[in-house]
Amino acid sequence: MLPATPPAIDPSDSPAVVELKRQLQMAFLKIQVLEEQLRLQRIHKYGPASEKLNDAQLQFLEQEPGVSNLEVIAGSEPLPASVQLKPGRTRPHPGRQQLPSDLPRVERVIPCAPEQSHCPCCGEPTGIIGYEQSEQLDVEPAQYFVRVTKREKRSCRRCQKGVMTALTPARIIDKGLVSDRVVIDTIISISKYCDHVPLYRQSAILERELGIEISRATMDGWVMTAGGLLVPMAGVMRVELFSGGYVQADETPVDVQMHDKRGKNHQAYLWQYGQPGGSVIFGFQLGRGRAGPKQFLEDFEGLLQTGGYIGYEKAGGPKMVHAACWAHVRRGLFEAHEVARGETAATGIVELIDDLFAIGQHARERDYGRVERQAWRLEHAPALLKKIKEQIEAAPLEALPASKLGKATAYALRLWPRLIRFLDYPELELTCRRLSVPVREYLAAILPGLADISVRKLPQLTPAAWAASHR
């Protein structure tokens, strides 16, 4: 471990001693960078719980190749709901967590024991005066069953000419072996795009639990069919998104199995485009090049808010305004705090950014309109931004450019003109809030029969439109 601080240069030191101390200071900073990189690798390897372990504990885990991130989590203290950075600050205990009010309640009444039916003092019968009530989240295992659909057949008993049969209900997979619910569960409860259970595992689960053999290729067909039905919807959602004049974009890596790379996944990217409180559109690309955002945003001329990735530079129309995301800046500084415990520069900047977020939170909680919110921002944000920039500019003096702190501060300064753009555009958010839609319910409502619906009616079925009609 490094000493607390590198040796300080004293004015009375000889030139030779000064030079040696400077070399020691440089060596100290280089070792600090290497320790940061090592700790960050271990955090990524063993998961979030390892952030609470000291370097000696992490080094011990390295000697145990069978240790998984789940074991680290099990052996660590629970992570706090939010990291408290400022010493001396205290938060009130949040109390017992409340279960969602929209979940159905199933009551179970537990009667008193027979000996409690009479008063222990006078022997008279006791009466019920109320209940001690508690709530626990419970679950019933999924129950598979065979749905038998009988379509009524009719004919004229008099002339006995012709037979009429009830129309077949619209289905996602026409004449398929499974119902729409099973198809939607395959897509969601992966299920594939929410819980990340691959199709081959779902196939194995059905065979193990029910003795039903449904191949991965068949499930692939379900997913591809549903995806094909939703392609026109994505185009309509893009028009809906652009009409708002404000788009937030981000990209995230995703591993993809390639037929020509057995045993090794290819790192592809999912690009997501959305707006606060609105729908999100995903674009898949095999690489992180500029082609994806350039194609999606080719005619967009509103506000685009992104991280600092250079791939967005040539995207959008000539009138597009590019803004940056404060959450990306905070993330880098918070990582600098995580890998170099005891430092104060990153910690102080993160605290100030949290105060900046609190300005927006205040406006949202009071449901400020556009004019009110902008007035509130202009009253409180400029002085805070000045402090943030001063601390960001001073922080690199304590670290090498290659350190987490050095990279995070350089990132923030490079994007500074875009980070303060929210002062000129009231609609810009510092963080991102998405549209909450019950995915299973939404897909069950729109997928069956979607292929036969007129394109003109699709704008009424986008997630945002559907959510608005079901409030």
Tab-separated table of C-alpha atoms in Angstrom:
chain	number	residue	atom	x	y	z
A	1	MET	CA	0.000	0.000	0.000
A	2	LEU	CA	1.105	3.557	-0.648
A	3	PRO	CA	1.890	5.956	2.199
A	4	ALA	CA	-0.804	8.546	2.904
A	5	THR	CA	1.022	11.281	0.984
A	6	PRO	CA	4.195	11.554	-1.125
A	7	PRO	CA	7.230	13.276	0.453
A	8	ALA	CA	6.834	17.054	0.503
A	9	ILE	CA	9.499	19.360	-0.877
A	10	ASP	CA	10.997	21.634	1.767
A	11	PRO	CA	12.467	25.037	0.779
A	12	SER	CA	15.609	24.175	2.743
A	13	ASP	CA	16.227	20.985	0.740
A	14	SER	CA	19.295	20.844	-1.465
A	15	PRO	CA	18.785	20.638	-5.253
A	16	ALA	CA	19.668	16.945	-5.212
A	17	VAL	CA	17.100	16.208	-2.486
A	18	VAL	CA	14.472	18.278	-4.297
A	19	GLU	CA	15.038	16.256	-7.478
A	20	LEU	CA	14.797	12.967	-5.582
A	21	LYS	CA	11.565	14.044	-3.926
A	22	ARG	CA	10.123	15.060	-7.288
A	23	GLN	CA	10.968	11.637	-8.663
A	24	LEU	CA	9.360	10.022	-5.628
A	25	GLN	CA	6.224	12.144	-6.119
A	26	MET	CA	6.018	11.068	-9.758
A	27	ALA	CA	6.534	7.431	-8.783
A	28	PHE	CA	3.832	7.820	-6.126
A	29	LEU	CA	1.351	9.072	-8.720
A	30	LYS	CA	2.219	6.312	-11.205
A	31	ILE	CA	1.762	3.621	-8.551
A	32	GLN	CA	-1.533	5.246	-7.595
A	33	VAL	CA	-2.738	4.956	-11.215
A	34	LEU	CA	-1.743	1.281	-11.351
A	35	GLU	CA	-3.534	0.566	-8.058
A	36	GLU	CA	-6.637	2.327	-9.374
A	37	GLN	CA	-6.608	0.202	-12.525
A	38	LEU	CA	-6.139	-3.001	-10.511
A	39	ARG	CA	-8.959	-2.174	-8.104
A	40	LEU	CA	-11.289	-1.208	-10.946
A	41	GLN	CA	-10.590	-4.542	-12.694
A	42	ARG	CA	-11.409	-6.394	-9.479
A	43	ILE	CA	-14.608	-4.384	-9.005
A	44	HIS	CA	-15.701	-5.276	-12.540
A	45	LYS	CA	-14.744	-8.923	-11.993
A	46	TYR	CA	-16.419	-9.513	-8.647
A	47	GLY	CA	-19.361	-7.142	-8.982
A	48	PRO	CA	-20.688	-4.138	-7.031
A	49	ALA	CA	-20.315	-5.811	-3.632
A	50	SER	CA	-16.535	-5.858	-4.023
A	51	GLU	CA	-16.510	-2.063	-3.835
A	52	LYS	CA	-16.825	-2.409	-0.069
A	53	LEU	CA	-13.874	-4.790	0.289
A	54	ASN	CA	-10.396	-3.545	1.089
A	55	ASP	CA	-7.366	-4.287	-1.090
A	56	ALA	CA	-6.205	-7.152	1.135
A	57	GLN	CA	-9.584	-8.877	0.810
A	58	LEU	CA	-9.605	-8.421	-2.954
A	59	GLN	CA	-6.068	-9.804	-3.189
A	60	PHE	CA	-7.187	-12.868	-1.232
A	61	LEU	CA	-10.077	-13.385	-3.679
A	62	GLU	CA	-7.617	-13.327	-6.586
A	63	GLN	CA	-5.977	-16.420	-5.067
A	64	GLU	CA	-9.340	-18.242	-5.157
A	65	PRO	CA	-10.144	-18.777	-8.862
A	66	GLY	CA	-13.475	-20.411	-8.074
A	67	VAL	CA	-14.886	-17.359	-6.320
A	68	SER	CA	-17.812	-15.838	-8.215
A	69	ASN	CA	-19.319	-12.387	-7.938
A	70	LEU	CA	-22.410	-13.953	-6.289
A	71	GLU	CA	-20.215	-15.318	-3.486
A	72	VAL	CA	-18.675	-11.885	-3.042
A	73	ILE	CA	-22.136	-10.338	-2.779
A	74	ALA	CA	-23.232	-13.003	-0.302
A	75	GLY	CA	-20.199	-12.385	1.869
A	76	SER	CA	-20.385	-8.602	1.803
A	77	GLU	CA	-22.479	-6.164	3.742
A	78	PRO	CA	-25.568	-4.880	1.904
A	79	LEU	CA	-24.932	-1.846	-0.258
A	80	PRO	CA	-26.534	1.335	1.063
A	81	ALA	CA	-29.355	2.822	-0.957
A	82	SER	CA	-27.078	5.738	-1.787
A	83	VAL	CA	-23.490	6.419	-0.883
A	84	GLN	CA	-23.116	9.108	1.758
A	85	LEU	CA	-20.031	11.082	0.883
A	86	LYS	CA	-19.995	14.094	3.170
A	87	PRO	CA	-18.781	13.321	6.682
A	88	GLY	CA	-21.165	14.446	9.374
A	89	ARG	CA	-24.271	14.256	7.179
A	90	THR	CA	-26.973	11.992	8.491
A	91	ARG	CA	-30.097	10.683	6.855
A	92	PRO	CA	-33.255	9.641	8.684
A	93	HIS	CA	-33.926	5.920	8.663
A	94	PRO	CA	-36.245	5.247	5.724
A	95	GLY	CA	-38.337	2.822	7.771
A	96	ARG	CA	-39.896	-0.364	6.497
A	97	GLN	CA	-40.171	-0.491	2.721
A	98	GLN	CA	-43.727	-0.264	1.442
A	99	LEU	CA	-44.931	-2.812	-1.111
A	100	PRO	CA	-46.572	-1.414	-4.299
A	101	SER	CA	-50.192	-0.458	-3.717
A	102	ASP	CA	-51.265	-1.708	-7.160
A	103	LEU	CA	-50.367	-5.329	-6.390
A	104	PRO	CA	-53.398	-7.487	-5.549
A	105	ARG	CA	-53.831	-8.354	-1.869
A	106	VAL	CA	-54.730	-11.856	-0.674
A	107	GLU	CA	-55.697	-11.836	2.994
A	108	ARG	CA	-55.041	-14.648	5.470
A	109	VAL	CA	-56.669	-14.344	8.884
A	110	ILE	CA	-54.884	-16.149	11.715
A	111	PRO	CA	-57.264	-16.862	14.627
A	112	CYS	CA	-56.175	-16.713	18.243
A	113	ALA	CA	-55.397	-19.979	20.027
A	114	PRO	CA	-58.290	-21.668	21.894
A	115	GLU	CA	-56.879	-20.637	25.264
A	116	GLN	CA	-57.037	-16.990	24.112
A	117	SER	CA	-60.806	-17.135	23.620
A	118	HIS	CA	-61.362	-16.394	27.319
A	119	CYS	CA	-60.011	-13.596	29.475
A	120	PRO	CA	-57.113	-14.792	31.682
A	121	CYS	CA	-58.278	-12.364	34.413
A	122	CYS	CA	-62.042	-12.972	34.760
A	123	GLY	CA	-62.644	-15.963	32.510
A	124	GLU	CA	-65.256	-14.214	30.343
A	125	PRO	CA	-65.237	-14.847	26.541
A	126	THR	CA	-63.075	-12.453	24.566
A	127	GLY	CA	-64.210	-10.667	21.394
A	128	ILE	CA	-62.348	-9.546	18.267
A	129	ILE	CA	-61.419	-5.866	18.510
A	130	GLY	CA	-59.160	-5.630	15.452
A	131	TYR	CA	-56.142	-7.124	13.719
A	132	GLU	CA	-52.374	-6.766	13.799
A	133	GLN	CA	-51.594	-6.484	10.095
A	134	SER	CA	-48.356	-7.048	8.181
A	135	GLU	CA	-47.533	-7.481	4.495
A	136	GLN	CA	-45.064	-9.718	2.672
A	137	LEU	CA	-44.403	-10.087	-1.017
A	138	ASP	CA	-45.522	-13.572	-2.097
A	139	VAL	CA	-45.589	-15.527	-5.343
A	140	GLU	CA	-47.386	-18.464	-6.900
A	141	PRO	CA	-45.359	-20.603	-9.332
A	142	ALA	CA	-46.311	-20.216	-12.989
A	143	GLN	CA	-49.027	-22.671	-13.906
A	144	TYR	CA	-49.024	-23.939	-17.467
A	145	PHE	CA	-52.246	-25.303	-18.911
A	146	VAL	CA	-53.716	-26.153	-22.286
A	147	ARG	CA	-56.210	-23.611	-23.561
A	148	VAL	CA	-58.891	-25.316	-25.642
A	149	THR	CA	-60.529	-22.926	-28.104
A	150	LYS	CA	-63.848	-24.012	-29.551
A	151	ARG	CA	-65.238	-21.889	-32.373
A	152	GLU	CA	-68.981	-22.161	-32.660
A	153	LYS	CA	-70.371	-23.650	-35.885
A	154	ARG	CA	-73.903	-22.873	-37.041
A	155	SER	CA	-76.154	-23.941	-39.881
A	156	CYS	CA	-79.775	-23.463	-40.867
A	157	ARG	CA	-81.912	-26.262	-39.501
A	158	ARG	CA	-84.589	-25.598	-42.092
A	159	CYS	CA	-82.765	-25.506	-45.406
A	160	GLN	CA	-79.506	-27.020	-44.116
A	161	LYS	CA	-77.516	-24.993	-46.614
A	162	GLY	CA	-74.053	-23.754	-45.619
A	163	VAL	CA	-72.154	-23.754	-42.345
A	164	MET	CA	-71.061	-20.620	-40.493
A	165	THR	CA	-68.078	-20.709	-38.093
A	166	ALA	CA	-67.043	-18.108	-35.550
A	167	LEU	CA	-64.091	-16.023	-36.707
A	168	THR	CA	-60.616	-17.017	-35.533
A	169	PRO	CA	-59.239	-14.519	-32.986
A	170	ALA	CA	-56.114	-12.665	-34.088
A	171	ARG	CA	-52.920	-14.307	-32.814
A	172	ILE	CA	-49.233	-13.448	-32.857
A	173	ILE	CA	-48.234	-16.835	-34.271
A	174	ASP	CA	-51.020	-17.995	-36.553
A	175	LYS	CA	-51.788	-21.721	-36.016
A	176	GLY	CA	-48.947	-21.886	-33.496
A	177	LEU	CA	-48.678	-24.471	-30.735
A	178	VAL	CA	-48.529	-21.873	-27.971
A	179	SER	CA	-50.692	-18.929	-26.937
A	180	ASP	CA	-49.866	-15.238	-27.229
A	181	ARG	CA	-49.045	-15.181	-23.510
A	182	VAL	CA	-46.336	-17.818	-23.913
A	183	VAL	CA	-44.824	-15.944	-26.864
A	184	ILE	CA	-44.810	-12.673	-24.919
A	185	ASP	CA	-43.325	-14.392	-21.858
A	186	THR	CA	-40.574	-15.778	-24.076
A	187	ILE	CA	-39.753	-12.279	-25.282
A	188	ILE	CA	-40.037	-10.524	-21.915
A	189	SER	CA	-39.378	-12.895	-19.121
A	190	ILE	CA	-36.314	-13.922	-20.882
A	191	SER	CA	-37.157	-13.648	-20.626
A	192	LYS	CA	-35.009	-12.456	-23.493
A	193	TYR	CA	-34.947	-8.677	-23.539
A	194	CYS	CA	-35.693	-7.959	-19.875
A	195	ASP	CA	-34.266	-10.748	-17.713
A	196	HIS	CA	-31.650	-12.067	-20.167
A	197	VAL	CA	-32.515	-15.767	-19.991
A	198	PRO	CA	-31.357	-17.136	-23.373
A	199	LEU	CA	-33.742	-19.092	-25.536
A	200	TYR	CA	-31.848	-22.369	-25.147
A	201	ARG	CA	-32.294	-22.124	-21.371
A	202	GLN	CA	-36.001	-21.434	-21.723
A	203	SER	CA	-36.279	-24.491	-23.954
A	204	ALA	CA	-34.489	-26.585	-21.332
A	205	ILE	CA	-36.733	-25.235	-18.542
A	206	LEU	CA	-39.910	-26.202	-20.407
A	207	GLU	CA	-38.574	-29.699	-21.014
A	208	ARG	CA	-37.435	-30.099	-17.403
A	209	GLU	CA	-40.550	-28.680	-15.748
A	210	LEU	CA	-43.278	-29.867	-18.127
A	211	GLY	CA	-41.749	-32.510	-20.332
A	212	ILE	CA	-42.576	-30.372	-23.395
A	213	GLU	CA	-39.937	-30.178	-26.120
A	214	ILE	CA	-39.946	-26.808	-27.872
A	215	SER	CA	-36.714	-26.204	-29.727
A	216	ARG	CA	-34.656	-23.059	-29.623
A	217	ALA	CA	-35.229	-22.661	-33.380
A	218	THR	CA	-38.981	-22.588	-32.815
A	219	MET	CA	-38.614	-19.939	-30.112
A	220	ASP	CA	-36.329	-17.987	-32.439
A	221	GLY	CA	-39.187	-17.987	-34.917
A	222	TRP	CA	-41.553	-16.532	-32.302
A	223	VAL	CA	-39.129	-13.721	-31.502
A	224	MET	CA	-38.444	-12.947	-35.177
A	225	THR	CA	-42.168	-12.882	-35.968
A	226	ALA	CA	-42.903	-10.486	-33.104
A	227	GLY	CA	-39.935	-8.337	-34.099
A	228	GLY	CA	-41.125	-8.169	-37.688
A	229	LEU	CA	-44.570	-7.047	-36.554
A	230	LEU	CA	-43.013	-4.232	-34.518
A	231	VAL	CA	-40.718	-2.853	-37.260
A	232	PRO	CA	-43.357	-0.438	-38.647
A	233	MET	CA	-44.114	0.627	-35.061
A	234	ALA	CA	-40.455	1.600	-34.574
A	235	GLY	CA	-40.680	3.874	-37.606
A	236	VAL	CA	-43.781	5.571	-36.225
A	237	MET	CA	-42.103	5.947	-32.822
A	238	ARG	CA	-39.139	7.652	-34.517
A	239	VAL	CA	-41.468	10.237	-36.066
A	240	GLU	CA	-43.134	10.689	-32.666
A	241	LEU	CA	-39.726	11.111	-30.978
A	242	PHE	CA	-38.446	13.666	-33.482
A	243	SER	CA	-41.650	15.691	-33.282
A	244	GLY	CA	-40.770	16.498	-29.658
A	245	GLY	CA	-37.566	18.229	-30.741
A	246	TYR	CA	-35.496	16.688	-27.919
A	247	VAL	CA	-33.675	13.345	-28.107
A	248	GLN	CA	-31.422	11.659	-25.566
A	249	ALA	CA	-29.051	9.045	-26.986
A	250	ASP	CA	-26.678	6.539	-25.438
A	251	GLU	CA	-24.944	3.327	-26.423
A	252	THR	CA	-24.182	0.158	-24.485
A	253	PRO	CA	-22.132	-2.936	-25.402
A	254	VAL	CA	-23.873	-6.275	-25.843
A	255	ASP	CA	-22.284	-9.660	-26.464
A	256	VAL	CA	-23.451	-11.469	-29.600
A	257	GLN	CA	-22.828	-15.064	-30.574
A	258	MET	CA	-21.412	-15.293	-34.093
A	259	HIS	CA	-21.536	-18.425	-36.256
A	260	ASP	CA	-17.946	-17.886	-37.406
A	261	LYS	CA	-16.585	-17.291	-33.870
A	262	ARG	CA	-17.454	-20.386	-31.879
A	263	GLY	CA	-16.607	-20.108	-28.197
A	264	LYS	CA	-16.113	-16.339	-28.389
A	265	ASN	CA	-18.713	-13.585	-28.370
A	266	HIS	CA	-18.550	-10.517	-30.565
A	267	GLN	CA	-19.049	-7.157	-28.848
A	268	ALA	CA	-21.869	-5.361	-30.604
A	269	TYR	CA	-23.757	-2.237	-29.473
A	270	LEU	CA	-27.323	-1.265	-28.720
A	271	TRP	CA	-28.001	2.396	-29.388
A	272	GLN	CA	-30.974	3.832	-27.527
A	273	TYR	CA	-32.849	6.983	-28.449
A	274	GLY	CA	-35.588	8.497	-26.311
A	275	GLN	CA	-36.767	11.485	-24.337
A	276	PRO	CA	-37.646	12.032	-20.660
A	277	GLY	CA	-40.972	10.440	-19.856
A	278	GLY	CA	-41.280	9.100	-23.409
A	279	SER	CA	-40.668	6.016	-25.493
A	280	VAL	CA	-37.256	4.508	-26.244
A	281	ILE	CA	-36.150	3.188	-29.634
A	282	PHE	CA	-33.231	0.783	-29.898
A	283	GLY	CA	-30.877	0.437	-32.824
A	284	PHE	CA	-28.568	-2.582	-33.067
A	285	GLN	CA	-25.118	-2.293	-34.643
A	286	LEU	CA	-22.288	-4.811	-34.808
A	287	GLY	CA	-19.810	-2.018	-34.047
A	288	ARG	CA	-19.551	1.344	-32.311
A	289	GLY	CA	-18.949	3.317	-35.493
A	290	ARG	CA	-20.754	6.487	-36.537
A	291	ALA	CA	-23.017	4.752	-39.035
A	292	GLY	CA	-25.710	3.913	-36.459
A	293	PRO	CA	-26.383	7.377	-34.974
A	294	LYS	CA	-25.726	9.084	-38.304
A	295	GLN	CA	-28.404	7.004	-40.022
A	296	PHE	CA	-30.964	7.311	-37.217
A	297	LEU	CA	-30.451	11.063	-36.661
A	298	GLU	CA	-29.785	12.083	-40.268
A	299	ASP	CA	-32.626	14.629	-40.484
A	300	PHE	CA	-32.974	15.565	-36.812
A	301	GLU	CA	-32.549	19.286	-36.065
A	302	GLY	CA	-33.638	19.608	-32.449
A	303	LEU	CA	-31.786	19.107	-29.161
A	304	LEU	CA	-29.561	16.020	-28.934
A	305	GLN	CA	-28.230	15.051	-25.483
A	306	THR	CA	-25.478	12.426	-25.309
A	307	GLY	CA	-22.338	11.382	-23.528
A	308	GLY	CA	-18.943	12.318	-24.882
A	309	TYR	CA	-18.599	9.599	-27.523
A	310	ILE	CA	-17.234	11.053	-30.750
A	311	GLY	CA	-19.604	8.949	-32.869
A	312	TYR	CA	-22.345	11.540	-32.401
A	313	GLU	CA	-20.257	14.387	-33.841
A	314	LYS	CA	-21.383	14.010	-37.463
A	315	ALA	CA	-24.969	13.019	-36.632
A	316	GLY	CA	-28.065	15.163	-37.096
A	317	GLY	CA	-29.008	18.023	-39.368
A	318	PRO	CA	-27.218	21.393	-39.650
A	319	LYS	CA	-29.482	23.090	-37.071
A	320	MET	CA	-29.156	20.411	-34.404
A	321	VAL	CA	-27.992	21.585	-30.949
A	322	HIS	CA	-25.723	19.156	-29.085
A	323	ALA	CA	-25.943	18.997	-25.268
A	324	ALA	CA	-24.072	16.763	-22.822
A	325	CYS	CA	-25.249	14.554	-19.974
A	326	TRP	CA	-24.266	15.320	-16.370
A	327	ALA	CA	-24.925	11.727	-15.304
A	328	HIS	CA	-21.997	10.557	-17.476
A	329	VAL	CA	-19.722	13.134	-15.860
A	330	ARG	CA	-20.797	12.136	-12.367
A	331	ARG	CA	-20.255	8.438	-13.140
A	332	GLY	CA	-16.595	8.961	-14.046
A	333	LEU	CA	-15.931	11.060	-10.961
A	334	PHE	CA	-17.705	8.571	-8.727
A	335	GLU	CA	-15.520	5.771	-10.127
A	336	ALA	CA	-12.485	7.900	-9.276
A	337	HIS	CA	-13.800	8.072	-5.713
A	338	GLU	CA	-14.336	4.277	-5.655
A	339	VAL	CA	-10.870	3.243	-6.836
A	340	ALA	CA	-8.930	5.784	-4.782
A	341	ARG	CA	-10.485	5.736	-1.339
A	342	GLY	CA	-9.438	8.643	0.806
A	343	GLU	CA	-9.110	11.180	-1.988
A	344	THR	CA	-11.207	14.312	-1.611
A	345	ALA	CA	-11.220	15.983	-5.038
A	346	ALA	CA	-13.639	13.616	-6.804
A	347	THR	CA	-15.773	13.325	-3.674
A	348	GLY	CA	-16.256	17.087	-3.451
A	349	ILE	CA	-17.184	17.419	-7.134
A	350	VAL	CA	-19.705	14.569	-6.915
A	351	GLU	CA	-21.363	16.283	-3.961
A	352	LEU	CA	-21.688	19.511	-5.954
A	353	ILE	CA	-23.167	17.657	-8.940
A	354	ASP	CA	-25.709	16.082	-6.593
A	355	ASP	CA	-26.622	19.598	-5.461
A	356	LEU	CA	-27.052	20.520	-9.129
A	357	PHE	CA	-29.408	17.563	-9.604
A	358	ALA	CA	-31.346	18.724	-6.552
A	359	ILE	CA	-32.206	21.976	-8.383
A	360	GLY	CA	-34.003	20.006	-11.080
A	361	GLN	CA	-35.606	17.711	-8.529
A	362	HIS	CA	-37.002	20.718	-6.681
A	363	ALA	CA	-38.637	21.973	-9.887
A	364	ARG	CA	-40.120	18.552	-10.722
A	365	GLU	CA	-41.541	18.016	-7.245
A	366	ARG	CA	-43.335	21.369	-7.472
A	367	ASP	CA	-44.449	20.732	-11.045
A	368	TYR	CA	-42.932	23.973	-12.309
A	369	GLY	CA	-43.825	25.007	-15.832
A	370	ARG	CA	-41.231	25.824	-18.476
A	371	VAL	CA	-40.858	29.490	-17.484
A	372	GLU	CA	-40.825	28.837	-13.739
A	373	ARG	CA	-38.284	26.051	-14.036
A	374	GLN	CA	-35.925	28.119	-16.133
A	375	ALA	CA	-36.145	31.032	-13.706
A	376	TRP	CA	-35.383	28.652	-10.816
A	377	ARG	CA	-32.393	27.217	-12.702
A	378	LEU	CA	-30.954	30.619	-13.593
A	379	GLU	CA	-31.307	31.730	-9.988
A	380	HIS	CA	-29.490	28.771	-8.407
A	381	ALA	CA	-27.391	26.936	-11.027
A	382	PRO	CA	-24.772	29.487	-12.264
A	383	ALA	CA	-23.012	29.928	-8.913
A	384	LEU	CA	-22.978	26.175	-8.385
A	385	LEU	CA	-21.612	25.584	-11.901
A	386	LYS	CA	-18.817	28.053	-11.170
A	387	LYS	CA	-17.786	26.045	-8.089
A	388	ILE	CA	-17.964	22.780	-9.994
A	389	LYS	CA	-15.741	24.054	-12.791
A	390	GLU	CA	-13.218	25.518	-10.351
A	391	GLN	CA	-12.892	22.198	-8.538
A	392	ILE	CA	-12.702	20.238	-11.800
A	393	GLU	CA	-9.902	22.504	-13.050
A	394	ALA	CA	-8.010	22.164	-9.760
A	395	ALA	CA	-8.422	18.392	-9.407
A	396	PRO	CA	-5.846	17.306	-12.070
A	397	LEU	CA	-3.124	18.924	-9.976
A	398	GLU	CA	-3.543	15.980	-7.591
A	399	ALA	CA	-3.441	13.218	-10.189
A	400	LEU	CA	-1.813	12.017	-13.405
A	401	PRO	CA	-3.771	12.385	-16.664
A	402	ALA	CA	-3.985	8.565	-16.925
A	403	SER	CA	-5.656	8.208	-13.521
A	404	LYS	CA	-9.401	7.868	-13.121
A	405	LEU	CA	-9.576	11.354	-11.657
A	406	GLY	CA	-7.464	12.806	-14.467
A	407	LYS	CA	-9.611	11.186	-17.158
A	408	ALA	CA	-12.896	12.146	-15.486
A	409	THR	CA	-11.949	15.808	-15.110
A	410	ALA	CA	-10.582	16.013	-18.663
A	411	TYR	CA	-13.851	14.509	-19.919
A	412	ALA	CA	-15.894	17.102	-18.021
A	413	LEU	CA	-13.808	20.054	-19.240
A	414	ARG	CA	-13.969	18.857	-22.844
A	415	LEU	CA	-17.755	18.761	-22.677
A	416	TRP	CA	-18.230	21.863	-20.524
A	417	PRO	CA	-19.904	24.081	-23.210
A	418	ARG	CA	-22.463	21.305	-23.792
A	419	LEU	CA	-22.911	20.603	-20.085
A	420	ILE	CA	-24.086	24.144	-19.373
A	421	ARG	CA	-26.432	24.236	-22.361
A	422	PHE	CA	-29.366	23.477	-20.068
A	423	LEU	CA	-29.179	27.113	-18.949
A	424	ASP	CA	-30.390	28.137	-22.421
A	425	TYR	CA	-32.876	25.328	-23.040
A	426	PRO	CA	-35.496	24.753	-20.307
A	427	GLU	CA	-36.544	21.365	-21.724
A	428	LEU	CA	-33.083	19.845	-21.200
A	429	GLU	CA	-32.849	17.411	-18.292
A	430	LEU	CA	-29.648	16.684	-16.351
A	431	THR	CA	-30.690	13.059	-15.906
A	432	CYS	CA	-32.959	10.743	-17.769
A	433	ARG	CA	-36.472	9.575	-16.830
A	434	ARG	CA	-38.225	7.016	-18.969
A	435	LEU	CA	-41.827	6.105	-19.754
A	436	SER	CA	-43.149	3.418	-17.398
A	437	VAL	CA	-45.220	0.975	-19.433
A	438	PRO	CA	-46.220	-2.558	-18.318
A	439	VAL	CA	-44.494	-4.332	-21.201
A	440	ARG	CA	-46.404	-7.610	-20.985
A	441	GLU	CA	-49.767	-5.839	-20.948
A	442	TYR	CA	-48.756	-3.507	-23.785
A	443	LEU	CA	-47.525	-6.259	-26.113
A	444	ALA	CA	-50.564	-8.416	-25.380
A	445	ALA	CA	-52.771	-5.480	-26.389
A	446	ILE	CA	-51.090	-4.545	-29.673
A	447	LEU	CA	-49.266	-7.573	-31.127
A	448	PRO	CA	-52.209	-9.855	-32.018
A	449	GLY	CA	-53.551	-8.634	-35.354
A	450	LEU	CA	-50.899	-5.892	-35.706
A	451	ALA	CA	-50.046	-7.041	-39.231
A	452	ASP	CA	-53.585	-6.212	-40.384
A	453	ILE	CA	-53.770	-2.749	-38.831
A	454	SER	CA	-53.490	0.287	-41.103
A	455	VAL	CA	-50.237	2.230	-40.855
A	456	ARG	CA	-52.327	5.336	-40.235
A	457	LYS	CA	-53.567	3.833	-36.945
A	458	LEU	CA	-50.093	2.929	-35.633
A	459	PRO	CA	-49.508	6.358	-33.994
A	460	GLN	CA	-52.427	5.512	-31.680
A	461	LEU	CA	-50.605	2.350	-30.532
A	462	THR	CA	-47.112	3.610	-29.710
A	463	PRO	CA	-46.062	3.060	-26.066
A	464	ALA	CA	-46.535	6.765	-25.273
A	465	ALA	CA	-49.966	6.941	-26.885
A	466	TRP	CA	-51.047	3.650	-25.302
A	467	ALA	CA	-49.863	4.760	-21.855
A	468	ALA	CA	-51.696	8.079	-22.207
A	469	SER	CA	-54.958	6.290	-23.079
A	470	HIS	CA	-54.652	3.924	-20.084
A	471	ARG	CA	-54.002	6.455	-17.323
